[in-house]
mmCIF file of C-alpha atoms and ligand atoms in Angstrom:
data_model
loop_
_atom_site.group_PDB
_atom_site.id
_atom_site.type_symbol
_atom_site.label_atom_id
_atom_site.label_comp_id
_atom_site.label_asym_id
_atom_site.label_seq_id
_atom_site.Cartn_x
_atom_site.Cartn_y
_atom_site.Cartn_z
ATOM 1 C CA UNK A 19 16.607 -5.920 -18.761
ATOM 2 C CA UNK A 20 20.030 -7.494 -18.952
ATOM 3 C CA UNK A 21 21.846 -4.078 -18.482
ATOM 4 C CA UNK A 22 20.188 -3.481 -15.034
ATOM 5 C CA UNK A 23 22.173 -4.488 -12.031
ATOM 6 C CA UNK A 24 20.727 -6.922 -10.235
ATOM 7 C CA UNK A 25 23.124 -5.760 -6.808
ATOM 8 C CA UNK A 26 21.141 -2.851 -6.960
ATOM 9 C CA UNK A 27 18.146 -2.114 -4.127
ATOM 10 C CA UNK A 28 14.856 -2.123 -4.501
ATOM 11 C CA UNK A 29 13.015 1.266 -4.338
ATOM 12 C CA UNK A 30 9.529 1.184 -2.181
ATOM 13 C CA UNK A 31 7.309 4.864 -2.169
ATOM 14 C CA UNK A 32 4.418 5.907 -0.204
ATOM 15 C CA UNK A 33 3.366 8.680 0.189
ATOM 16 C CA UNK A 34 3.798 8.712 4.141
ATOM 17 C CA UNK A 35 4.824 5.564 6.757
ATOM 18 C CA UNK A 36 1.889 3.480 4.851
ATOM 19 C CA UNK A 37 4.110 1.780 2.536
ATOM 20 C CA UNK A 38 5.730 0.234 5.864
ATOM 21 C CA UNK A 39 3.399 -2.578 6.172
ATOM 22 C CA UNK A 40 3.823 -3.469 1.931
ATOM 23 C CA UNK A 41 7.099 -3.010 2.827
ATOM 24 C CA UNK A 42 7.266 -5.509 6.061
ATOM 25 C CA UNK A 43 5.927 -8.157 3.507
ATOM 26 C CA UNK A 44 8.382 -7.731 0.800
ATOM 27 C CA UNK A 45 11.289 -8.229 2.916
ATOM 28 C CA UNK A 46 9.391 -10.979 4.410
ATOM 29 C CA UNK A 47 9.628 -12.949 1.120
ATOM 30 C CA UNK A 48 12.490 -11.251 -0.002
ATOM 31 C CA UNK A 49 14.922 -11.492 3.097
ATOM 32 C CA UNK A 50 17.994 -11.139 1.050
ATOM 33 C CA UNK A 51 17.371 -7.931 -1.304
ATOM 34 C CA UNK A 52 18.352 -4.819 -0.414
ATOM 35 C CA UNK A 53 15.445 -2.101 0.136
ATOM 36 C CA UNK A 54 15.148 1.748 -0.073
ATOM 37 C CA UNK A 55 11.706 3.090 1.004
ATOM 38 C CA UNK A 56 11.095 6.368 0.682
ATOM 39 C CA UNK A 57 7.784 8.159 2.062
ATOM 40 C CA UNK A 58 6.669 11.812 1.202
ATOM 41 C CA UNK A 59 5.275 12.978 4.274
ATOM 42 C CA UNK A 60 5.830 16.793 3.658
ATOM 43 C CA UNK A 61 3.379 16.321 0.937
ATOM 44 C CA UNK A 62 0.846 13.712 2.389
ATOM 45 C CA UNK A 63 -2.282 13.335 1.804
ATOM 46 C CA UNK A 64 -2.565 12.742 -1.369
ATOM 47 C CA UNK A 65 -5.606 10.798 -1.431
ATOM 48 C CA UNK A 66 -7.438 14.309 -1.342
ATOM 49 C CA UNK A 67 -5.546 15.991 -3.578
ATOM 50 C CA UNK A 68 -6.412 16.535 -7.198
ATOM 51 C CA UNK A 69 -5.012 13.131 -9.902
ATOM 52 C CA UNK A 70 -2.546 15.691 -11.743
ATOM 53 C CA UNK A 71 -0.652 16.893 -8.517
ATOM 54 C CA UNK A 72 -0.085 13.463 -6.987
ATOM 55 C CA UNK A 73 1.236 12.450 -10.417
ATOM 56 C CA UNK A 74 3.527 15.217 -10.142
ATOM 57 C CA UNK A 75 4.561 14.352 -6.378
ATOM 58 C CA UNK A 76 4.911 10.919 -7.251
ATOM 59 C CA UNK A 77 7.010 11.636 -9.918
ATOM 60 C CA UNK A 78 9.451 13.671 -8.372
ATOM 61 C CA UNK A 79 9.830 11.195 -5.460
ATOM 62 C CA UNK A 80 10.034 8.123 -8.376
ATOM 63 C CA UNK A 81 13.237 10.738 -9.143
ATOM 64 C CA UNK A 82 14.730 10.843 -5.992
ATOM 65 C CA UNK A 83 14.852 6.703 -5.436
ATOM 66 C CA UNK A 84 15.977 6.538 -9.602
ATOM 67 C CA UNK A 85 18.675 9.078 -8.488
ATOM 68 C CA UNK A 86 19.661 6.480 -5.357
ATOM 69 C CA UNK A 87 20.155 3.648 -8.337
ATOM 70 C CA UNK A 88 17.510 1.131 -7.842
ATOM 71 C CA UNK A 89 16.771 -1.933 -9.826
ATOM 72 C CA UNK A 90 13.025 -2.423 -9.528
ATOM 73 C CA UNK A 91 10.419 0.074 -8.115
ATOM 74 C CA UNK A 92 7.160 -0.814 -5.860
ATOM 75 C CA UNK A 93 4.482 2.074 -5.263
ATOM 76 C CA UNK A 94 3.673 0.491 -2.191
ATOM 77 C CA UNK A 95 0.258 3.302 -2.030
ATOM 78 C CA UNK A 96 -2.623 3.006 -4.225
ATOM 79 C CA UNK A 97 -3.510 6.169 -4.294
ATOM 80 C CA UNK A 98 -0.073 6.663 -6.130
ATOM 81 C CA UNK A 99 -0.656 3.810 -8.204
ATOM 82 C CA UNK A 100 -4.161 5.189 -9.387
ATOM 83 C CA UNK A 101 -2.359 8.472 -10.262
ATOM 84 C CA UNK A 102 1.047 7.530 -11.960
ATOM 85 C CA UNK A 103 1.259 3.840 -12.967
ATOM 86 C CA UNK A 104 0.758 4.241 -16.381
ATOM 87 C CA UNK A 105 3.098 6.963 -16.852
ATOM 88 C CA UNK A 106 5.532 4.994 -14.868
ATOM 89 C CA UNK A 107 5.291 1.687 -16.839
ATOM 90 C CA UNK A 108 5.500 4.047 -20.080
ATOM 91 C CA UNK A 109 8.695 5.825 -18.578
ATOM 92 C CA UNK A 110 10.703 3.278 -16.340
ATOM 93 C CA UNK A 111 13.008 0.342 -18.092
ATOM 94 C CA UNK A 112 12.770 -1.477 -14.722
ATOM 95 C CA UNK A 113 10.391 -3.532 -13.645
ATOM 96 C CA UNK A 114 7.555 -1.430 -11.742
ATOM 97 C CA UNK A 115 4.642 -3.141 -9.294
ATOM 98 C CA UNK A 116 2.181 -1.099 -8.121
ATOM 99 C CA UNK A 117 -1.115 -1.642 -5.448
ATOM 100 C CA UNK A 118 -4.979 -2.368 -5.851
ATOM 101 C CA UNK A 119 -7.313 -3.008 -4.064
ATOM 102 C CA UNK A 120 -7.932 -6.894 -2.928
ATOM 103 C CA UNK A 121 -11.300 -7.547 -4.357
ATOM 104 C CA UNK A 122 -10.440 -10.651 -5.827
ATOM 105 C CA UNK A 123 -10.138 -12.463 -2.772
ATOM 106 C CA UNK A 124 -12.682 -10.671 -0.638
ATOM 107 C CA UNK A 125 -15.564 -11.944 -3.595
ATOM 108 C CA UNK A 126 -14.271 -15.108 -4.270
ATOM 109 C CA UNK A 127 -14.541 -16.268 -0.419
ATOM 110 C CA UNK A 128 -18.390 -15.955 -1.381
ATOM 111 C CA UNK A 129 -19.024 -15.324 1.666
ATOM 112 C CA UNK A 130 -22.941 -14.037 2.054
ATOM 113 C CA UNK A 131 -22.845 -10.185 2.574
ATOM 114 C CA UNK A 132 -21.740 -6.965 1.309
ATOM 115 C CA UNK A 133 -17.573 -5.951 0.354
ATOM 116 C CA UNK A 134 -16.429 -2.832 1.520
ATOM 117 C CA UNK A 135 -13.565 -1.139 0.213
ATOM 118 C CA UNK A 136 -11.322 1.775 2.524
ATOM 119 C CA UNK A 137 -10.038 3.712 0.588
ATOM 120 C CA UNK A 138 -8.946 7.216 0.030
ATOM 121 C CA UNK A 139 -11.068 9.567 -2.436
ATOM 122 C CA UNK A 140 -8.753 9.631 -5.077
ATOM 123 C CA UNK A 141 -8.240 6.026 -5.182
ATOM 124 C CA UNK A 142 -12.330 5.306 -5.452
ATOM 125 C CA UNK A 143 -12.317 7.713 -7.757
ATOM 126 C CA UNK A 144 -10.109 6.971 -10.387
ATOM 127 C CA UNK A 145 -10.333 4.671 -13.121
ATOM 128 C CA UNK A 146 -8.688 1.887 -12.355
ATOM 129 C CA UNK A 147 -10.731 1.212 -9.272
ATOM 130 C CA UNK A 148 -13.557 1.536 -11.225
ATOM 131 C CA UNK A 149 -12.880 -1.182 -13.816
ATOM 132 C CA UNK A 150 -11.455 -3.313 -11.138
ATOM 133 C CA UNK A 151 -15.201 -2.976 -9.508
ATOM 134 C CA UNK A 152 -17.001 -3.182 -13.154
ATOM 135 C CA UNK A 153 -15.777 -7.108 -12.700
ATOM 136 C CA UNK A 154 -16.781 -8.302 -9.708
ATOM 137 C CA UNK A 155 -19.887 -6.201 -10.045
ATOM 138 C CA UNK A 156 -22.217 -9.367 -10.582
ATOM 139 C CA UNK A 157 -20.673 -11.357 -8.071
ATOM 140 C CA UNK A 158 -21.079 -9.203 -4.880
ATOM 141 C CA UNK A 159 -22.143 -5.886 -3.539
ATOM 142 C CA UNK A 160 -19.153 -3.723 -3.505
ATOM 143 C CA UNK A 161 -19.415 -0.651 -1.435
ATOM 144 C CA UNK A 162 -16.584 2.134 -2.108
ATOM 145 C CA UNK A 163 -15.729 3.487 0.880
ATOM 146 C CA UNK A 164 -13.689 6.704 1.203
ATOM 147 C CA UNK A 165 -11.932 7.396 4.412
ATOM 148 C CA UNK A 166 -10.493 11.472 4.588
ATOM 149 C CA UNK A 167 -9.179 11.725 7.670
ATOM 150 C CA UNK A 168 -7.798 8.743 8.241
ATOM 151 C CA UNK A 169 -4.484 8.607 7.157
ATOM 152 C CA UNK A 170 -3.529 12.264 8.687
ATOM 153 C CA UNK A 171 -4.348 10.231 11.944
ATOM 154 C CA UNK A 172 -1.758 7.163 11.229
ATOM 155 C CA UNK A 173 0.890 9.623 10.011
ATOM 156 C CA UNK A 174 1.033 10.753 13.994
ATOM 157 C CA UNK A 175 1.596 7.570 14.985
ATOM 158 C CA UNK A 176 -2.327 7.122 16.435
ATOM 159 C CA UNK A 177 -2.995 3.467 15.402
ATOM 160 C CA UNK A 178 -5.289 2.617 18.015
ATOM 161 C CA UNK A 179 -7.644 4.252 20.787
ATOM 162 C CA UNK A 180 -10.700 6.713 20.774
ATOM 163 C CA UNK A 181 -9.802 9.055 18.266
ATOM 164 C CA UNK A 182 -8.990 6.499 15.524
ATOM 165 C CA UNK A 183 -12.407 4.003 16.927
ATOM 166 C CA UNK A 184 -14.386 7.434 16.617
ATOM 167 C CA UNK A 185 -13.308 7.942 13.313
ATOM 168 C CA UNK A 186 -13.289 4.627 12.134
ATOM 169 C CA UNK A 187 -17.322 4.476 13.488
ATOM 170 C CA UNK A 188 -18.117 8.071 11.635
ATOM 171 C CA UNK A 189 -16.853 6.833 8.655
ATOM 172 C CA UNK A 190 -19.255 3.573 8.431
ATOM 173 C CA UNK A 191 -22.179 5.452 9.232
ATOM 174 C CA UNK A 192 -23.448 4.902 5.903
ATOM 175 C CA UNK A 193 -22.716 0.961 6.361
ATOM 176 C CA UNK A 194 -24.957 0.671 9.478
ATOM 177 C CA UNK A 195 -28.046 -1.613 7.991
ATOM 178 C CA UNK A 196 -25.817 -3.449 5.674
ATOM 179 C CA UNK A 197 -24.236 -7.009 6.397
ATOM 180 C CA UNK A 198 -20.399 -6.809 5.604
ATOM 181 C CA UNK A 199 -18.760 -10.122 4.878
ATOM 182 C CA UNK A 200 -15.358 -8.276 5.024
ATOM 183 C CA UNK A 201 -13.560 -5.047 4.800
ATOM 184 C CA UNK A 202 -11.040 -4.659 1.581
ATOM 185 C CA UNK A 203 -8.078 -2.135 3.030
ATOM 186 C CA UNK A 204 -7.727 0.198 -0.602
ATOM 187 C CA UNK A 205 -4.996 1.963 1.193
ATOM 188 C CA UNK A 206 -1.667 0.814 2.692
ATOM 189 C CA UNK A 207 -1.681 2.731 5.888
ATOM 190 C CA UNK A 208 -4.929 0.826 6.684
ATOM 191 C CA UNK A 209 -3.230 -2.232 7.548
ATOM 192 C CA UNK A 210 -1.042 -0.283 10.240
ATOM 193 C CA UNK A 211 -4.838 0.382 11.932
ATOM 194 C CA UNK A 212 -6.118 -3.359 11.473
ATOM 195 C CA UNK A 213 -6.955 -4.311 15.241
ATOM 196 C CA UNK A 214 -8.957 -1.061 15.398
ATOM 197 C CA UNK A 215 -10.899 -1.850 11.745
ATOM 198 C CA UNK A 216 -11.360 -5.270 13.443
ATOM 199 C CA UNK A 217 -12.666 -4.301 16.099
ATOM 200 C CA UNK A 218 -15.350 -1.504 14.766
ATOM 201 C CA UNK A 219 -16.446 -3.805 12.367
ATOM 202 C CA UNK A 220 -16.493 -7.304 14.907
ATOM 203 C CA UNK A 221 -14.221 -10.077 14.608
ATOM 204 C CA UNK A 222 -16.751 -12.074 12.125
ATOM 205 C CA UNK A 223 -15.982 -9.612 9.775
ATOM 206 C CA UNK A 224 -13.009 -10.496 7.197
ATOM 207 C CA UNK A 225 -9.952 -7.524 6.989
ATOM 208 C CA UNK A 226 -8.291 -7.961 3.877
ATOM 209 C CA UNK A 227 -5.347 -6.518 2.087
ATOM 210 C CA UNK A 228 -3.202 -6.957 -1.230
ATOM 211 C CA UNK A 229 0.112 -6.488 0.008
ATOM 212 C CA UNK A 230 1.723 -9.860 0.355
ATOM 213 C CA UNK A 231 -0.150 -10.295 -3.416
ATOM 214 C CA UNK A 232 1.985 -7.285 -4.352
ATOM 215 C CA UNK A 233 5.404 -8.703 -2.923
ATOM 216 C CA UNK A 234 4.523 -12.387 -4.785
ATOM 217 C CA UNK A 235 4.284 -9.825 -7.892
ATOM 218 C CA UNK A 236 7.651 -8.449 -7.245
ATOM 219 C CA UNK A 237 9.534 -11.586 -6.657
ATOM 220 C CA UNK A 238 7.838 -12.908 -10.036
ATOM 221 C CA UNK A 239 9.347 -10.073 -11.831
ATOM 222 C CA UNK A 240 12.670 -10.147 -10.224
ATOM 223 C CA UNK A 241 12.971 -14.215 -11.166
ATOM 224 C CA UNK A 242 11.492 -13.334 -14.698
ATOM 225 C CA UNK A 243 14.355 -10.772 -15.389
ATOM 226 C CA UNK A 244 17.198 -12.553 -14.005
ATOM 227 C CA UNK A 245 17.374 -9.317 -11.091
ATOM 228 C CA UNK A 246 17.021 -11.709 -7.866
ATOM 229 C CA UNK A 247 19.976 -11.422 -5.879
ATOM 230 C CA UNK A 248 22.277 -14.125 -5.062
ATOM 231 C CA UNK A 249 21.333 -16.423 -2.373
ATOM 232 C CA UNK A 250 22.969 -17.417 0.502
ATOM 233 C CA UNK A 251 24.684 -12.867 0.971
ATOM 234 C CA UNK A 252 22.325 -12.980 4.180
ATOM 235 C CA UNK A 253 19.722 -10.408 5.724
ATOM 236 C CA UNK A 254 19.643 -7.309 3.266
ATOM 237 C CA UNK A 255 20.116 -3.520 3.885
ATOM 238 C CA UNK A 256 17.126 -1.059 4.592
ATOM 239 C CA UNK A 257 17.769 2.464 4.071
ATOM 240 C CA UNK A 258 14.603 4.943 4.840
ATOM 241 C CA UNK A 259 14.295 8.397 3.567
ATOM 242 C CA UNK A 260 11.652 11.044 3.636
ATOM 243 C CA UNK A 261 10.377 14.506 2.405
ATOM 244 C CA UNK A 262 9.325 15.246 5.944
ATOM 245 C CA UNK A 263 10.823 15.868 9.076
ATOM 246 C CA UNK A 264 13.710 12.725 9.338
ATOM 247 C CA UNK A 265 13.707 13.265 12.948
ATOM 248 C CA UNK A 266 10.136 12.286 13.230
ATOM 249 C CA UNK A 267 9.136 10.179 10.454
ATOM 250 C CA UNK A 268 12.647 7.472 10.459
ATOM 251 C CA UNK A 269 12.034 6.157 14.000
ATOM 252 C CA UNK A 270 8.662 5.862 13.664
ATOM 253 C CA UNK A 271 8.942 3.870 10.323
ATOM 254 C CA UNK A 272 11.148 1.636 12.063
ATOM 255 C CA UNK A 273 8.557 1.250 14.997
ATOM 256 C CA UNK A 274 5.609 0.660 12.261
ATOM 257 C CA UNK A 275 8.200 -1.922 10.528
ATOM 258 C CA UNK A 276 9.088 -4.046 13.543
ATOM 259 C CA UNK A 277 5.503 -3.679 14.842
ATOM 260 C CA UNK A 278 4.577 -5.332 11.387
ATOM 261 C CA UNK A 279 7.547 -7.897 10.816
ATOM 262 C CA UNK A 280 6.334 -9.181 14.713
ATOM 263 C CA UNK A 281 2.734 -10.156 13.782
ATOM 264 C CA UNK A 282 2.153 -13.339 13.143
ATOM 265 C CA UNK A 283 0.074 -13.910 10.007
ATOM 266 C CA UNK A 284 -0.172 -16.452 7.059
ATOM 267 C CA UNK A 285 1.956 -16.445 4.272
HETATM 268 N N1 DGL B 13 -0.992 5.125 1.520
HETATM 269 C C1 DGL B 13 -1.775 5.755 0.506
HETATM 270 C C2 DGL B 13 -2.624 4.700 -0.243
HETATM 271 O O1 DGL B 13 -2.299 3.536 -0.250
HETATM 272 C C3 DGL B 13 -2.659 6.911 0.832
HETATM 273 C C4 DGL B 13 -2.209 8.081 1.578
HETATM 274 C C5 DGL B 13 -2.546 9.434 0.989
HETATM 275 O O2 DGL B 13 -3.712 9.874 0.989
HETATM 276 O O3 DGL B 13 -1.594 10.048 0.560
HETATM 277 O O4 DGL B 13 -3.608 5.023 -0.861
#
């Protein structure tokens, strides 16, 4: 990777404002780099859609942040990830991170009760899910979860009050004799909605996500390649684009990110 420019920015893609919260943890362990996030809200959902369109969609917007000159690429969405990483990997020369869902951690807390995962359709559907869940299999009950709805309500801005609680009850219906030990978040906007998973679910219940795992990925690959940027330049750039309407979408992103950067949460 020695002809890549490591002054270049890193590009983040969602397909909405959900990549905000990956993106609040990258540039918390990555103060210094330079970020371009991009989020295809004229297009969102995807998570409904069928695997080849959202490959296309993601495509076309991996296109648009190649076209801004980017050095490494995160597809801070896992329905994305499901739907294009390979293709990526097999395409890209830089180095590309994508999401999955945290069951790792949720089933090695061994805590006594069921795992669910939130996620959207196409995510639980896919294959890479489904090997991921073929190897914790013996070690806990996993219960795929798939949330429609959910992220249409996020993309307005709705991250808390009755219409997201109501939802967020509907949707664990099926869940009501089981004992959860805690709630996996398969889909980056989740984690914009955590008080309200927290408290449907009760505040024994564990909410986990993967997307500080996915920024320790990043910064791994950046130090591997020799593409970290020099120390000591100061806070980075953030540039935010999107397929949908700017005048909407860019000032709530930048609500979502400071709401994010200002909760206080392990490292
Ligand atoms: N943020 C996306 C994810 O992580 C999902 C949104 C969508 O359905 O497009 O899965």
């Amino acid at each position: 990777m020695e002809n890549i420019d490591r002054n270049l920015a890193i590009g983040v893609f969602d397909s909405g404002v959900g990549g905000i919260s990956v993106l609040a943890d990258l540039i918390r362990i990555l103060p210094e780099e330079d970020f371009i996030y991009l989020g295809d809200c004229l297009n969102i959902p995807y998570g409904t859609k069928d695997v080849e369109e959202a490959r296309k969609l993601t495509i076309a917007a991996v296109e648009f942040l190649l076209e801004k000159g980017i050095k490494a690429l995160v597809i801070a969405c896992n329905t994305a990830t499901s739907a294009a990483i390979t293709h990526l990997r097999d395409w890209l020369e830089i180095p590309v991170v994508g999401m999955e869902p945290a069951l790792k951690p949720a089933v090695e807390s061994g805590e006594d009760g069921s795992v669910v995962v939130m996620a959207t359709p196409m995510t639980l559907r896919e294959r890479k899910f489904n090997s991921l869940m073929e190897k914790y299999r013996e070690r806990a009950d996993i219960i795929p979860l798939p949330c429609p709805g959910l992220v249409e309500l996020i993309e307005e801005g709705k991250l808390e009050g009755e219409e997201v609680e109501n939802l967020l009850e509907q949707l664990s219906l099926p869940l009501k004799d089981k004992r959860i030990s805690s709630v996996v978040l398969g889909c980056t906007h989740y984690p914009l909605i955590k008080d309200a998973i927290q408290r449907v679910y009760g505040e024994d219940v564990r909410i986990i996500d993967g997307n500080m795992g996915t920024a320790r990925q990043l910064k791994r690959l950046l130090d591997k390649n020799g593409l970290s940027i020099d120390k000591g330049r100061g806070k980075g750039n953030l540039q935010i684009f999107t397929f949908g309407d700017e005048g909407k979408v860019i000032p709530l992103c930048r609500l979502l990110l400071d709401t994010m950067l200002n909760r206080k949460e392990d490292i």
